[in-house]
PDB file of C-alpha atoms in Angstrom:
ATOM      1  CA  MET S   1      44.423  -1.148  18.750  1.00  0.00           C
ATOM      2  CA  GLY S   2      48.151  -1.686  19.214  1.00  0.00           C
ATOM      3  CA  TRP S   3      49.148  -0.301  15.836  1.00  0.00           C
ATOM      4  CA  ILE S   4      47.910   3.108  17.025  1.00  0.00           C
ATOM      5  CA  LEU S   5      48.487   2.983  20.785  1.00  0.00           C
ATOM      6  CA  ASN S   6      51.880   1.261  20.881  1.00  0.00           C
ATOM      7  CA  PRO S   7      53.709   4.111  19.104  1.00  0.00           C
ATOM      8  CA  LEU S   8      51.996   6.673  21.342  1.00  0.00           C
ATOM      9  CA  THR S   9      52.866   4.861  24.561  1.00  0.00           C
ATOM     10  CA  PHE S  10      56.004   2.827  23.799  1.00  0.00           C
ATOM     11  CA  GLY S  11      57.439   4.666  20.782  1.00  0.00           C
ATOM     12  CA  ASP S  12      57.201   1.791  18.303  1.00  0.00           C
ATOM     13  CA  TYR S  13      54.807  -0.584  16.570  1.00  0.00           C
ATOM     14  CA  PRO S  14      53.952  -3.949  18.163  1.00  0.00           C
ATOM     15  CA  ASP S  15      56.414  -6.763  17.389  1.00  0.00           C
ATOM     16  CA  THR S  16      53.682  -8.840  15.747  1.00  0.00           C
ATOM     17  CA  MET S  17      52.929  -5.991  13.369  1.00  0.00           C
ATOM     18  CA  LYS S  18      56.600  -5.521  12.509  1.00  0.00           C
ATOM     19  CA  ARG S  19      56.934  -9.257  11.782  1.00  0.00           C
ATOM     20  CA  ASN S  20      53.800  -9.437   9.622  1.00  0.00           C
ATOM     21  CA  VAL S  21      54.206  -6.188   7.687  1.00  0.00           C
ATOM     22  CA  GLY S  22      57.983  -6.287   7.431  1.00  0.00           C
ATOM     23  CA  SER S  23      59.722  -3.698   5.273  1.00  0.00           C
ATOM     24  CA  ARG S  24      56.412  -2.143   4.203  1.00  0.00           C
ATOM     25  CA  LEU S  25      56.024  -0.698   7.698  1.00  0.00           C
ATOM     26  CA  PRO S  26      57.759   2.657   8.165  1.00  0.00           C
ATOM     27  CA  SER S  27      60.267   2.767  10.984  1.00  0.00           C
ATOM     28  CA  PHE S  28      60.789   5.551  13.482  1.00  0.00           C
ATOM     29  CA  THR S  29      64.076   7.259  14.172  1.00  0.00           C
ATOM     30  CA  GLU S  30      65.237   7.265  17.774  1.00  0.00           C
ATOM     31  CA  LYS S  31      64.232  10.932  18.028  1.00  0.00           C
ATOM     32  CA  GLU S  32      60.740  10.238  16.635  1.00  0.00           C
ATOM     33  CA  SER S  33      60.339   7.273  18.949  1.00  0.00           C
ATOM     34  CA  ASN S  34      61.308   9.338  21.995  1.00  0.00           C
ATOM     35  CA  LEU S  35      58.931  12.138  20.986  1.00  0.00           C
ATOM     36  CA  MET S  36      56.032   9.695  20.751  1.00  0.00           C
ATOM     37  CA  LYS S  37      56.653   7.746  23.957  1.00  0.00           C
ATOM     38  CA  SER S  38      53.999   8.609  26.523  1.00  0.00           C
ATOM     39  CA  SER S  39      52.666  11.386  24.295  1.00  0.00           C
ATOM     40  CA  ILE S  40      49.032  10.353  24.613  1.00  0.00           C
ATOM     41  CA  ASP S  41      46.964  12.764  26.709  1.00  0.00           C
ATOM     42  CA  PHE S  42      43.672  10.879  26.512  1.00  0.00           C
ATOM     43  CA  LEU S  43      41.803   8.350  24.413  1.00  0.00           C
ATOM     44  CA  GLY S  44      38.280   8.817  23.092  1.00  0.00           C
ATOM     45  CA  ILE S  45      36.374   5.702  22.104  1.00  0.00           C
ATOM     46  CA  ASN S  46      33.044   4.802  20.558  1.00  0.00           C
ATOM     47  CA  PHE S  47      31.966   1.373  21.773  1.00  0.00           C
ATOM     48  CA  TYR S  48      28.862  -0.460  20.688  1.00  0.00           C
ATOM     49  CA  ASN S  49      29.445  -4.208  20.980  1.00  0.00           C
ATOM     50  CA  SER S  50      31.984  -6.994  20.816  1.00  0.00           C
ATOM     51  CA  LEU S  51      32.478  -9.474  18.032  1.00  0.00           C
ATOM     52  CA  TYR S  52      34.313 -12.654  18.879  1.00  0.00           C
ATOM     53  CA  VAL S  53      36.101 -14.308  15.997  1.00  0.00           C
ATOM     54  CA  LYS S  54      38.038 -17.514  15.626  1.00  0.00           C
ATOM     55  CA  ASN S  55      40.821 -18.068  13.138  1.00  0.00           C
ATOM     56  CA  TYR S  56      40.498 -21.114  10.935  1.00  0.00           C
ATOM     57  CA  PRO S  57      43.898 -22.194   9.634  1.00  0.00           C
ATOM     58  CA  PRO S  58      44.199 -22.528   5.833  1.00  0.00           C
ATOM     59  CA  GLU S  59      43.961 -26.324   6.040  1.00  0.00           C
ATOM     60  CA  SER S  60      40.614 -26.099   7.872  1.00  0.00           C
ATOM     61  CA  LYS S  61      37.510 -27.515   6.247  1.00  0.00           C
ATOM     62  CA  ASN S  62      35.491 -24.561   7.592  1.00  0.00           C
ATOM     63  CA  MET S  63      36.785 -22.018   5.082  1.00  0.00           C
ATOM     64  CA  GLU S  64      33.283 -20.716   4.367  1.00  0.00           C
ATOM     65  CA  ASP S  65      33.206 -19.416   7.960  1.00  0.00           C
ATOM     66  CA  ARG S  66      36.724 -17.957   7.834  1.00  0.00           C
ATOM     67  CA  ASP S  67      35.736 -14.372   6.954  1.00  0.00           C
ATOM     68  CA  TYR S  68      32.579 -13.020   8.572  1.00  0.00           C
ATOM     69  CA  MET S  69      33.014  -9.777   6.629  1.00  0.00           C
ATOM     70  CA  GLN S  70      32.485 -11.576   3.327  1.00  0.00           C
ATOM     71  CA  ASP S  71      28.765 -10.843   3.558  1.00  0.00           C
ATOM     72  CA  MET S  72      28.622  -8.299   6.342  1.00  0.00           C
ATOM     73  CA  ALA S  73      24.971  -7.334   5.843  1.00  0.00           C
ATOM     74  CA  VAL S  74      23.884 -10.867   6.637  1.00  0.00           C
ATOM     75  CA  GLU S  75      26.516 -12.139   9.030  1.00  0.00           C
ATOM     76  CA  LEU S  76      26.941  -9.072  11.215  1.00  0.00           C
ATOM     77  CA  ILE S  77      23.282  -9.001  12.193  1.00  0.00           C
ATOM     78  CA  THR S  78      23.301 -12.631  13.285  1.00  0.00           C
ATOM     79  CA  ARG S  79      26.610 -12.440  15.112  1.00  0.00           C
ATOM     80  CA  LEU S  80      26.118  -9.374  17.270  1.00  0.00           C
ATOM     81  CA  ILE S  81      26.740 -10.250  20.883  1.00  0.00           C
ATOM     82  CA  GLU S  82      25.529  -7.759  23.429  1.00  0.00           C
ATOM     83  CA  ASN S  83      27.297  -8.162  26.697  1.00  0.00           C
ATOM     84  CA  ASP S  84      27.248  -5.762  29.614  1.00  0.00           C
ATOM     85  CA  THR S  85      30.828  -6.664  30.534  1.00  0.00           C
ATOM     86  CA  SER S  86      32.308  -6.073  27.064  1.00  0.00           C
ATOM     87  CA  ILE S  87      33.183  -2.429  27.665  1.00  0.00           C
ATOM     88  CA  ASP S  88      34.700  -3.325  31.047  1.00  0.00           C
ATOM     89  CA  GLU S  89      36.952  -5.847  29.315  1.00  0.00           C
ATOM     90  CA  VAL S  90      38.080  -3.247  26.779  1.00  0.00           C
ATOM     91  CA  LEU S  91      38.806  -0.671  29.486  1.00  0.00           C
ATOM     92  CA  ASP S  92      40.719  -3.232  31.583  1.00  0.00           C
ATOM     93  CA  SER S  93      42.718  -4.270  28.527  1.00  0.00           C
ATOM     94  CA  LEU S  94      43.611  -0.644  27.769  1.00  0.00           C
ATOM     95  CA  LYS S  95      44.656   0.067  31.359  1.00  0.00           C
ATOM     96  CA  ASN S  96      46.692  -3.131  31.718  1.00  0.00           C
ATOM     97  CA  GLY S  97      48.372  -2.814  28.333  1.00  0.00           C
ATOM     98  CA  TYR S  98      48.916   0.917  27.990  1.00  0.00           C
ATOM     99  CA  GLY S  99      48.672   2.584  31.381  1.00  0.00           C
ATOM    100  CA  ASN S 100      46.148   4.672  33.212  1.00  0.00           C
ATOM    101  CA  PHE S 101      45.605   7.666  30.924  1.00  0.00           C
ATOM    102  CA  PRO S 102      42.143   9.299  30.776  1.00  0.00           C
ATOM    103  CA  ILE S 103      39.592   7.567  28.550  1.00  0.00           C
ATOM    104  CA  TYR S 104      36.483   9.335  27.332  1.00  0.00           C
ATOM    105  CA  ILE S 105      33.617   7.197  26.091  1.00  0.00           C
ATOM    106  CA  HIS S 106      31.960   9.287  23.402  1.00  0.00           C
ATOM    107  CA  GLU S 107      29.324   6.793  22.323  1.00  0.00           C
ATOM    108  CA  ASN S 108      28.065   3.557  23.816  1.00  0.00           C
TER     109      ASN S 108
END
């Protein structure tokens, strides 16, 4: 979420993204950064469910569980978690992290 919203609200990519991607990530000029800051008018989202994942470090013995996308057709069905509060958590996270711009929920 931050790799899209951070430039539109703060004028730059998240620090974690800059560290992980390094020189492969394009940088913004000061003018570009200033043009992007607070340029978001609204956000439209499609929200269906939440998936909770846990990172297993490389030395973990649970490597077979490390990537749930490896066999998405099987794993996704068994790992869907429907939770009435999930969308509330997403909306709170957006408001707390990026401000109080209008959000339109297109699909839920």
